[in-house]
Coordinates of C-alpha atoms in Angstrom, one line a residue:
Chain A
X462 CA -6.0 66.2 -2.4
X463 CA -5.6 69.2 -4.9
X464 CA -8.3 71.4 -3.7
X465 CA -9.4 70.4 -0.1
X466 CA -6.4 71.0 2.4
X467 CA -5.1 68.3 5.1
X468 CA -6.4 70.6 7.3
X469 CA -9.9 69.1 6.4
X470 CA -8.8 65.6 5.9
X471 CA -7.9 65.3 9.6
X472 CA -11.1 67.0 11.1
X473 CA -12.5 64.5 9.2
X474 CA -10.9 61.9 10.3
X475 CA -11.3 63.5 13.9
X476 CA -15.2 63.5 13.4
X477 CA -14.9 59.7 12.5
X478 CA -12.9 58.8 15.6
X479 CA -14.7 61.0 18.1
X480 CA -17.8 58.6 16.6
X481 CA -16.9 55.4 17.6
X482 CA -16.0 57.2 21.1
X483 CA -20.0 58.6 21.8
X484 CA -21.0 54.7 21.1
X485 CA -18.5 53.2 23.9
X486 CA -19.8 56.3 26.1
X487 CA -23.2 54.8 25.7
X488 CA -23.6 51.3 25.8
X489 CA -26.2 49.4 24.4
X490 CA -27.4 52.7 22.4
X491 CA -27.1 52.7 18.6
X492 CA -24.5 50.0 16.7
X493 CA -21.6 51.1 14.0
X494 CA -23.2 51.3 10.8
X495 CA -22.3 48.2 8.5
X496 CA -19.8 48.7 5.4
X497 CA -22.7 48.6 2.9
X498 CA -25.2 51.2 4.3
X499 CA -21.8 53.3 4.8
X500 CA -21.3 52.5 0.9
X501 CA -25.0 53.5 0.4
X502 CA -24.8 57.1 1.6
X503 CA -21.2 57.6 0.4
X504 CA -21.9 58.5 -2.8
X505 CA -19.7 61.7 -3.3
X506 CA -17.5 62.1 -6.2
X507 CA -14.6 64.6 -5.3
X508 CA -12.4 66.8 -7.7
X509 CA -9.4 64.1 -7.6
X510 CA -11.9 61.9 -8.1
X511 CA -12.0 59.7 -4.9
X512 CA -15.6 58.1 -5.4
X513 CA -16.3 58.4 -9.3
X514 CA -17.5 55.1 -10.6
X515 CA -16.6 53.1 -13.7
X516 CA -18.6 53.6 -16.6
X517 CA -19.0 55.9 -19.8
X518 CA -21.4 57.6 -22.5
X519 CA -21.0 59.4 -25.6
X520 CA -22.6 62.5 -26.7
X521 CA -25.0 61.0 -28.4
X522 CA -26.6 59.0 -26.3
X523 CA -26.1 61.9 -23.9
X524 CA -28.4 64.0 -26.2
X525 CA -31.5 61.5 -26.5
X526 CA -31.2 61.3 -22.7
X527 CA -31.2 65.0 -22.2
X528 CA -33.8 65.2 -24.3
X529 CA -36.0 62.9 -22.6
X530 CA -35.1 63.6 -18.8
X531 CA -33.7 66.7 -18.5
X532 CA -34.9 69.5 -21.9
X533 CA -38.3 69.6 -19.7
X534 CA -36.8 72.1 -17.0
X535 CA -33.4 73.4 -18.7
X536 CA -33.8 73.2 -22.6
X537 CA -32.8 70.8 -25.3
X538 CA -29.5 72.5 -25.5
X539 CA -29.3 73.5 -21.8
X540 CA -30.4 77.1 -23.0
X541 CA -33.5 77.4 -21.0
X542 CA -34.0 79.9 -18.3
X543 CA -37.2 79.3 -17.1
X544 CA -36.9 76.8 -13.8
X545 CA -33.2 77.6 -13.2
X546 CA -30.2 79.8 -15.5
X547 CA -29.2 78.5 -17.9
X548 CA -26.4 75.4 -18.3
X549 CA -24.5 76.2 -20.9
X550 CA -23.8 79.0 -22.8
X551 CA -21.2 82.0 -22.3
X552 CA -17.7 80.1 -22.5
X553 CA -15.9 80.6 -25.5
X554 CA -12.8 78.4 -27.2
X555 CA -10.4 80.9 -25.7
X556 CA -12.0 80.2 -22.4
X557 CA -11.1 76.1 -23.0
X558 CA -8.0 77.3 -23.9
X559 CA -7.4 80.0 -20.9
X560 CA -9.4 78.2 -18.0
X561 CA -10.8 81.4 -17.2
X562 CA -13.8 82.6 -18.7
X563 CA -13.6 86.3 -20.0
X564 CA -17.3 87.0 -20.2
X565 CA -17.4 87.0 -16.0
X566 CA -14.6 89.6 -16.1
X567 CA -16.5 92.0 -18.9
X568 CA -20.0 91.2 -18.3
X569 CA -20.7 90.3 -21.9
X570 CA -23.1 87.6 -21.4
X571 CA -26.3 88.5 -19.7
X572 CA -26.4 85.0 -17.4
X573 CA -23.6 83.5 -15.3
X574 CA -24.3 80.0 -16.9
X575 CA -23.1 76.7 -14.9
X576 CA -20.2 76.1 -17.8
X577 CA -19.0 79.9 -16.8
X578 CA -18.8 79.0 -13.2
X579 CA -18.0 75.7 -12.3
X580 CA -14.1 74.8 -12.1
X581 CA -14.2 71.0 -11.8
X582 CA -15.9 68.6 -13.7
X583 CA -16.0 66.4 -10.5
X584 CA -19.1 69.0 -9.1
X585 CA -21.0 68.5 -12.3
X586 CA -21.1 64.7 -12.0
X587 CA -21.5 64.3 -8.4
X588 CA -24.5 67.2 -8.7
X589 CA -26.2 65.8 -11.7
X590 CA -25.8 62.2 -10.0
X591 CA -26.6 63.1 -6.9
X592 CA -29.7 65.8 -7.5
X593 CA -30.9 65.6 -11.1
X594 CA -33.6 65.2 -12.6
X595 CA -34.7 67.0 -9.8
X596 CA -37.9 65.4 -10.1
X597 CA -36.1 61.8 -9.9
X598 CA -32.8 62.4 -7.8
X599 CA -30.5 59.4 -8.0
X600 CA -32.0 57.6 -10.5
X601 CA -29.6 58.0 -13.2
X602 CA -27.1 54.9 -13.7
X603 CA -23.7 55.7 -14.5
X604 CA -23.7 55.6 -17.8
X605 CA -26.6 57.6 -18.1
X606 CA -24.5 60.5 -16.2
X607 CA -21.5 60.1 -18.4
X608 CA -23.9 60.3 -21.6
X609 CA -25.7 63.7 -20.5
X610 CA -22.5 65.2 -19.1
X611 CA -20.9 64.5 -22.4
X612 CA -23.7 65.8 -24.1
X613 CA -23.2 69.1 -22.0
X614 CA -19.8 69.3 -22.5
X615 CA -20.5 69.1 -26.0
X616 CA -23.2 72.2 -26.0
X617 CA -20.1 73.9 -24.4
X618 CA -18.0 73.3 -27.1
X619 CA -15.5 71.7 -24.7
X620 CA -15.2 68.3 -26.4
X621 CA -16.3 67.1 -30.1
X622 CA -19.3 65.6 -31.4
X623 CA -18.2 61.8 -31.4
X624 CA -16.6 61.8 -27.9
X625 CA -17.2 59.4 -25.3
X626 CA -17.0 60.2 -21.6
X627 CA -15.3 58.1 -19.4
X628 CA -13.2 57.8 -15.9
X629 CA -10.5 57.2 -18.2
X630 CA -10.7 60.6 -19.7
X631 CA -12.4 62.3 -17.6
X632 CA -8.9 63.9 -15.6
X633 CA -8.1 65.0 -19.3
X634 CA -11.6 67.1 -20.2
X635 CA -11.2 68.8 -16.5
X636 CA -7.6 70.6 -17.8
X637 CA -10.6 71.5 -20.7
X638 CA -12.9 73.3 -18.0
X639 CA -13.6 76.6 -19.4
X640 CA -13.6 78.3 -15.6
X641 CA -10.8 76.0 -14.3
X642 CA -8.6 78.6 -13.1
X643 CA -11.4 81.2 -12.0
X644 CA -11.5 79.5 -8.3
X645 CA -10.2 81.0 -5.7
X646 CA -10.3 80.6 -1.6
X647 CA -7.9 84.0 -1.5
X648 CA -11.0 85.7 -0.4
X649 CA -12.8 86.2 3.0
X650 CA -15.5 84.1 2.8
X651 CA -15.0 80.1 3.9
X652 CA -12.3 79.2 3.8
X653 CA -10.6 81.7 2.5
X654 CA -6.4 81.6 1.7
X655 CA -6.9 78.1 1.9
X656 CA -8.5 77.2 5.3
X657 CA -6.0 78.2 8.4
X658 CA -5.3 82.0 7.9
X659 CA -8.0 82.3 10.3
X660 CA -10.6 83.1 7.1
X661 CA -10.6 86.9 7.6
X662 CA -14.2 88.2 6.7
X663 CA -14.9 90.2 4.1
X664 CA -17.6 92.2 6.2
X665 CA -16.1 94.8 9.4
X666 CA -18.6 95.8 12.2
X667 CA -16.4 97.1 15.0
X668 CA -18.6 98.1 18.2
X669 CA -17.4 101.6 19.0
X670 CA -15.1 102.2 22.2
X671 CA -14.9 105.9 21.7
X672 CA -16.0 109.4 20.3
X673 CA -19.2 107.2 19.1
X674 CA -21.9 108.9 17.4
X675 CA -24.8 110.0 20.4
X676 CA -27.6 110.6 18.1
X677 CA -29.3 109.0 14.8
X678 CA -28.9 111.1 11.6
X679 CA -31.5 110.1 9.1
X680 CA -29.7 110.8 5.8
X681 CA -32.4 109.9 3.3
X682 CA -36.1 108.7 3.2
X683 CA -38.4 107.8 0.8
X684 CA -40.9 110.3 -0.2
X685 CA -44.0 110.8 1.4
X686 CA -45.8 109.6 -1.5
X687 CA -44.0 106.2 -2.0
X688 CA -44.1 104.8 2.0
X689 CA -46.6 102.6 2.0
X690 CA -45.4 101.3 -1.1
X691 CA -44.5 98.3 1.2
X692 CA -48.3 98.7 3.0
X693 CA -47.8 99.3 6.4
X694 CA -45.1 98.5 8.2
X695 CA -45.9 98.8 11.3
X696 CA -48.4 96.2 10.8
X697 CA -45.6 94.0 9.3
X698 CA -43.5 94.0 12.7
X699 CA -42.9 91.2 14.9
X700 CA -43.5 92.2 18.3
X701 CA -40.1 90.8 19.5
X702 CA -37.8 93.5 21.0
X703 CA -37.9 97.4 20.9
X704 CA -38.1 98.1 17.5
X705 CA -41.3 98.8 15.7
X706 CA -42.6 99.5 12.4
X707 CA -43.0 102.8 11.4
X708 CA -46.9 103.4 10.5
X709 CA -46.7 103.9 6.7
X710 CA -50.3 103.9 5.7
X711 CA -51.7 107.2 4.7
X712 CA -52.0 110.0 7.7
X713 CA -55.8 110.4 8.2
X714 CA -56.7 114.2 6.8
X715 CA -56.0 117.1 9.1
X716 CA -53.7 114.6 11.5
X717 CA -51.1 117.4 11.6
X718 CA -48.5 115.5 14.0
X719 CA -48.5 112.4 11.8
X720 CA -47.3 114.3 8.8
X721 CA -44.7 115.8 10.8
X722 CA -43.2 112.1 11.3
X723 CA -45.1 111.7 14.9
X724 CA -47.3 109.1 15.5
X725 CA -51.2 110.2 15.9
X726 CA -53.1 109.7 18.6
X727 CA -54.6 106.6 16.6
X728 CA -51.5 105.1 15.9
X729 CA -50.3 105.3 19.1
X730 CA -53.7 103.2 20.5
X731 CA -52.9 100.8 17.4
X732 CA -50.2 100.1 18.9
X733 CA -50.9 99.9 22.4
X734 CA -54.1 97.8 21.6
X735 CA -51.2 95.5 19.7
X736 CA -48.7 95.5 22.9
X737 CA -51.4 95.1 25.7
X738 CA -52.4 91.9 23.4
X739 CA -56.7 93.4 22.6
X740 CA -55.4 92.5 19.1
X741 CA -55.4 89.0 19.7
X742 CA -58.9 88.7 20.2
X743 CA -60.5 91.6 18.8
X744 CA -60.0 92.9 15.1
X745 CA -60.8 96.4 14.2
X746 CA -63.5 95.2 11.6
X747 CA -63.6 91.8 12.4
X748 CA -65.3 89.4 15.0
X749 CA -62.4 87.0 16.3
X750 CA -62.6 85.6 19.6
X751 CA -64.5 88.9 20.7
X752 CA -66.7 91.5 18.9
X753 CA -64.9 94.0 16.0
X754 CA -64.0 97.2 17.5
X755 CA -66.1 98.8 14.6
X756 CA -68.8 96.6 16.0
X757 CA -68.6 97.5 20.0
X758 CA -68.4 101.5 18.6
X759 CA -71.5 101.1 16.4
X760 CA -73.1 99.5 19.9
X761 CA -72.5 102.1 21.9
X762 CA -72.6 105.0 19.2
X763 CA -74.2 108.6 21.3
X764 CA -75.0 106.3 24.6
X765 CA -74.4 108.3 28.1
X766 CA -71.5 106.5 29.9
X767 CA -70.6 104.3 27.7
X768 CA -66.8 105.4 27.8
X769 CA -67.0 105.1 31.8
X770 CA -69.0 101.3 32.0
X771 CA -66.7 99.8 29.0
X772 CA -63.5 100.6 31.1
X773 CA -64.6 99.1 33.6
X774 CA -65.2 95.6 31.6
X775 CA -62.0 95.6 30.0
X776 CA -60.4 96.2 33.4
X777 CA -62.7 93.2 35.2
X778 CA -63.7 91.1 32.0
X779 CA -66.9 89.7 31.6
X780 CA -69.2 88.1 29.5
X781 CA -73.0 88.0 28.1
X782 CA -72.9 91.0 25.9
X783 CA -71.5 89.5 22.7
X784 CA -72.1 85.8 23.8
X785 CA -71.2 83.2 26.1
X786 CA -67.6 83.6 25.5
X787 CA -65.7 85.5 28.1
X788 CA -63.1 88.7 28.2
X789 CA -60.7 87.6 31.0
X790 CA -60.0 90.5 33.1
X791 CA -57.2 92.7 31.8
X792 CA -56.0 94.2 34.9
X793 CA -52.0 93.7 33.2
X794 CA -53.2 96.9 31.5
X795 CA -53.0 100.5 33.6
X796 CA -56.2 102.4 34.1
X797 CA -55.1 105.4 31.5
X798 CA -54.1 103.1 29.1
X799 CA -57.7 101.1 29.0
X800 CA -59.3 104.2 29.2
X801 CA -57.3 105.6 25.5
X802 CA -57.7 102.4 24.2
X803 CA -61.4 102.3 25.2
X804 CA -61.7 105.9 23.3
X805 CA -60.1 104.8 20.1
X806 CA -62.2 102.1 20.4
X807 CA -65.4 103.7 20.6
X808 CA -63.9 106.6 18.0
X809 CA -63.6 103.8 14.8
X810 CA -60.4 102.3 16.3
X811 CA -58.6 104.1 13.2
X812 CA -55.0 103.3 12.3
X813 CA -54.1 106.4 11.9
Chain B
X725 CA -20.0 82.9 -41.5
X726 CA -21.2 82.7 -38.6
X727 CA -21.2 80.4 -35.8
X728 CA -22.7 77.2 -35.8
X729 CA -26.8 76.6 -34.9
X730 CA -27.2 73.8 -32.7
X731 CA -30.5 71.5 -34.4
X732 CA -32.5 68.6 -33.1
X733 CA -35.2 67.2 -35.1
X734 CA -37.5 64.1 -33.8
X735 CA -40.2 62.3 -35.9
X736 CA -42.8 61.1 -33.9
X737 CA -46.3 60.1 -35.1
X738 CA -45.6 61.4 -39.0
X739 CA -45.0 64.9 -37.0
X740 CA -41.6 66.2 -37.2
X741 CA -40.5 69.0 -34.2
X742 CA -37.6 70.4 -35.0
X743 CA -35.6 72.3 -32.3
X744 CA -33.2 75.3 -33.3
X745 CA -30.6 77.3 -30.9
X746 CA -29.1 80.1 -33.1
X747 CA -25.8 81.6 -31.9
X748 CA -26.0 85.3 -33.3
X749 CA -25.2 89.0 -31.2
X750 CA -29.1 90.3 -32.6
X751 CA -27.5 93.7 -32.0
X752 CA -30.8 96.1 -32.2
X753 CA -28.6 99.1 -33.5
X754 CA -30.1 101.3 -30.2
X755 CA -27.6 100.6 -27.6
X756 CA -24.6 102.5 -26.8
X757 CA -21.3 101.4 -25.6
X758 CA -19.1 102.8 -22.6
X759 CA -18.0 105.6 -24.3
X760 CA -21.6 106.7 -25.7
X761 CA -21.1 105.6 -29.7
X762 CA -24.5 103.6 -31.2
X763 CA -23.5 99.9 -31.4
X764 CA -24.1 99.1 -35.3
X765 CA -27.0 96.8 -35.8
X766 CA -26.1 93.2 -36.9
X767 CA -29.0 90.8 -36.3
X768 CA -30.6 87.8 -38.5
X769 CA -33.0 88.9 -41.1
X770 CA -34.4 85.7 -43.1
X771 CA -34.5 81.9 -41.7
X772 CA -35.6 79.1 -43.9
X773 CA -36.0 75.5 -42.8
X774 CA -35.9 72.9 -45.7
X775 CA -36.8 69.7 -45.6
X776 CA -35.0 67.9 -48.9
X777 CA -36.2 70.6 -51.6
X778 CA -39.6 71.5 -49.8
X779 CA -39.2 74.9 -48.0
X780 CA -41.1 74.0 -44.6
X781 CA -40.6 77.5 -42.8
X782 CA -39.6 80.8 -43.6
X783 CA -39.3 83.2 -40.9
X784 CA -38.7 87.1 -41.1
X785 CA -36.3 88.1 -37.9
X786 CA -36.0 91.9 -37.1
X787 CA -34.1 93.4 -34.0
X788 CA -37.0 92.8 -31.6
X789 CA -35.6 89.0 -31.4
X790 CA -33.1 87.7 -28.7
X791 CA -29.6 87.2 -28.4
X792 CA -29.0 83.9 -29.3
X793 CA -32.4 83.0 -30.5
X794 CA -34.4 79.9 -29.6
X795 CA -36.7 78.7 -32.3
X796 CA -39.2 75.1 -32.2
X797 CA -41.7 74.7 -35.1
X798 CA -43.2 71.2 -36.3
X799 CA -43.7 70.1 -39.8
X800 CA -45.7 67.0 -41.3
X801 CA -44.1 64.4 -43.4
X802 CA -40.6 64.2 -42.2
X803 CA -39.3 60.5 -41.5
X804 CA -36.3 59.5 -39.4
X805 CA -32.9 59.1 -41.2
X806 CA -33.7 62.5 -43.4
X807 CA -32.3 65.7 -43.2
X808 CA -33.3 69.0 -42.0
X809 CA -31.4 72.2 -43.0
X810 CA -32.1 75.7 -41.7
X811 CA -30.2 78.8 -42.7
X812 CA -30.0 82.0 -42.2
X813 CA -29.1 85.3 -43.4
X814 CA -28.2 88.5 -41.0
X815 CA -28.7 92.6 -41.9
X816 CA -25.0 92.4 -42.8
X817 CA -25.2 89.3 -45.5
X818 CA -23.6 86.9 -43.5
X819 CA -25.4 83.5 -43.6
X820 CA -24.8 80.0 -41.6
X821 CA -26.8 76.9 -43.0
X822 CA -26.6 73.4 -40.6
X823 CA -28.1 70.4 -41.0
X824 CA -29.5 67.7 -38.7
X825 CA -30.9 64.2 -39.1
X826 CA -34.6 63.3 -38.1
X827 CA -34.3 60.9 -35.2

């Protein structure tokens, strides 16, 4: 138990015990699970080895099965960066000889490769055993994973060209890990100082008590000319909570209070038209469950009282006009509001 | 010399595909360092691949090539058990030659 504490070991333990406790709770629900499906799923190899089976491979084979089930997605040599970064590369001999590789201190090399980061060797087998090929997960035999894991180890220059991988040795190549020393749990993320110094985060958002701040201060904004660089946002926005987009599309010429940062008159509606739930069925240029909005204006483009009758739909609902399919009455809405939205309607029904 | 290439070479079908991972800085000669002074350029110039006497590639490198180049070309006539050498020379006349057997 080198790297995990007791600490987990008995939480463990606890989770086993409290188990067998839900199934006497509820009888005749579920049985214990039988040694071998047990053995089945237990499959983890830790880093003092607990779970590693017997077996070995040498570099050689390691490098025909690499070849064959692995150069697809990460290179012949583990170089590849094109479905994930790349295996090996970026430890040195120094690094062997340190356990710490340099190039994550300077920056020198332009990837953080798996050889730079991983500590224990015990990761690499259970991972490559357990996950890899990732189009064929657990279908390497033992062997096989000793072979390519040689063969990776060779790449990294952490053993030689004739060696053999086995669980004899293996306990020997991880005091060769290039990163062995570069892990650390003195840090605030899980589980930090070792688990049990109550894992102080590294992150500090203290609610204010006092002398708080009573206004917003916007302190920088993109320029006008890159907003909608995103499209609009406002468009983007859940409808969950008080927060909304800000409408980022391009002010309509002449729309003065838009520029300013204010929302027009349009955008406004928009949004109403979104809140009050018209959006639903009605698109502004396209027929959903009811007519387009640019439809319904071009209707009623220059007619006397159209403004006046249409309110009075929305408010009641009806049906006949656009088909047999009826607009339920949207009396949830207040008269003022039908009647703006029944304007921006019959003006374009612009975003803006 | 420089630092070892890593080669694999594969017969298959009187085709030979031989794969090449070159360890080498390719330094362009444009970059700057911390303290602003041009990083001298040191990158490989020539590669040759031979295959016994016969010279199967040869392959101009500048400083538009990567760190640590990656390099795959096939041949025809190779067969397994013989031996495939590829060198190369950098801007500052160092040179590296490995070998590999077909497989």
């Amino acid at each position: 138990m080198s790297r995990f504490s007791k600490t987990v070991v008995a939480a463990l333990l606890a989770g086993c015990a409290l188990g067998a406790h839900a199934l006497d709770r509820y009888p005749g629900l579920g049985r214990v699970a039988t040694a071998e499906e047990v053995k089945a799923w237990d499959i983890d190899v830790r880093p003092d080895f607990v779970g590693l089976p017997k077996g070995s491979g040498s570099v050689d084979d390691g490098a025909d099965i690499f070849e064959n089930k692995c150069a697809s997605c990460h290179g012949s040599f583990g170089e590849s960066n094109e479905v994930f970064t790349p295996l090996v590369g970026g430890t040195t001999k120094e690094d062997v000889q340190t356990g710490r590789v340099k190039a994550l201190v300077t920056g020198s090399f332009p990837q953080r490769t798996t050889f730079m980061k991983v500590p224990t060797i015990s990761t690499l087998f259970d991972y490559i055993q357990r996950a890899m090929p990732w189009t064929a997960p657990k279908s390497l035999k033992p062997d096989e994973v000793y072979a390519v894991l040689a063969y990776l180890l060779n790449l990294a220059e952490v053993v030689p060209a004739d060696f053999v991988l086995s669980d004899q040795n293996i306990r020997d190549v991880q005091n060769l890990m290039p990163n062995r020393n570069g892990m650390s749990t003195d840090h605030g993320m899980w589980p930090g100082r070792g688990m049990g110094n109550g894992g102080k985060p590294d992150v500090k958002n203290v609610a204010c008590m006092k002398d708080c701040k009573t206004e917003v201060k916007l302190t920088s904004s993109l320029p006008e000319y890159a907003q909608d660089a995103h499209g609009n946002l406002a468009d983007q926005n859940r409808l969950v909570g008080g927060v909304r987009g800000k409408q980022t599309v391009a002010p309509a010429e002449g729309d003065e209070k838009a520029i300013a940062g204010q929302p027009s008159t349009n955008a406004i509606a928009t949004a109403l038209a979104t809140e009050k739930g018209c959006m639903a069925c009605h698109g502004v240029a396209n027929k959903i469950v009811g007519p387009s909005y640019q439809d319904v204006a071009a209707k009623y483009k220059g007619q006397d009282g159209a403004e006046a009758r249409l309110v009075a739909k929305v408010k009641s609902g009806g049906q006949g006009v656009w088909g047999a399919i009826p607009m339920p009455a949207q009396s949830h809405v207040k008269d003022e509001e039908i009647s703006k939205l029944v304007q921006w309607i019959l003006s374009g029904a612009k975003a803006q | 010399m420089g630092n070892p290439m890593r080669i694999r070479a594969a017969e298959k079908d009187g085709v030979t595909e031989v794969k090449v991972l070159m360890n080498h800085e390719m330094e362009t000669g444009q970059r700057k360092d911390s303290s602003g002074n041009l990083i001298p350029a040191h990158f490989i110039s020539e590669l040759t691949a031979k295959h016994g006497d016969k010279v199967v590639l040869q392959a101009e490198f500048g400083p538009s090539v990567s760190k640590n180049p990656f390099l795959s070309f096939k041949f025809k006539g190779g067969a397994k058990g013989d031996k495939v050498v590829v060198s190369w020379i950098d801007n500052k006349g160092d040179t590296r030659s490995d070998e590999a057997t077909i497989g």
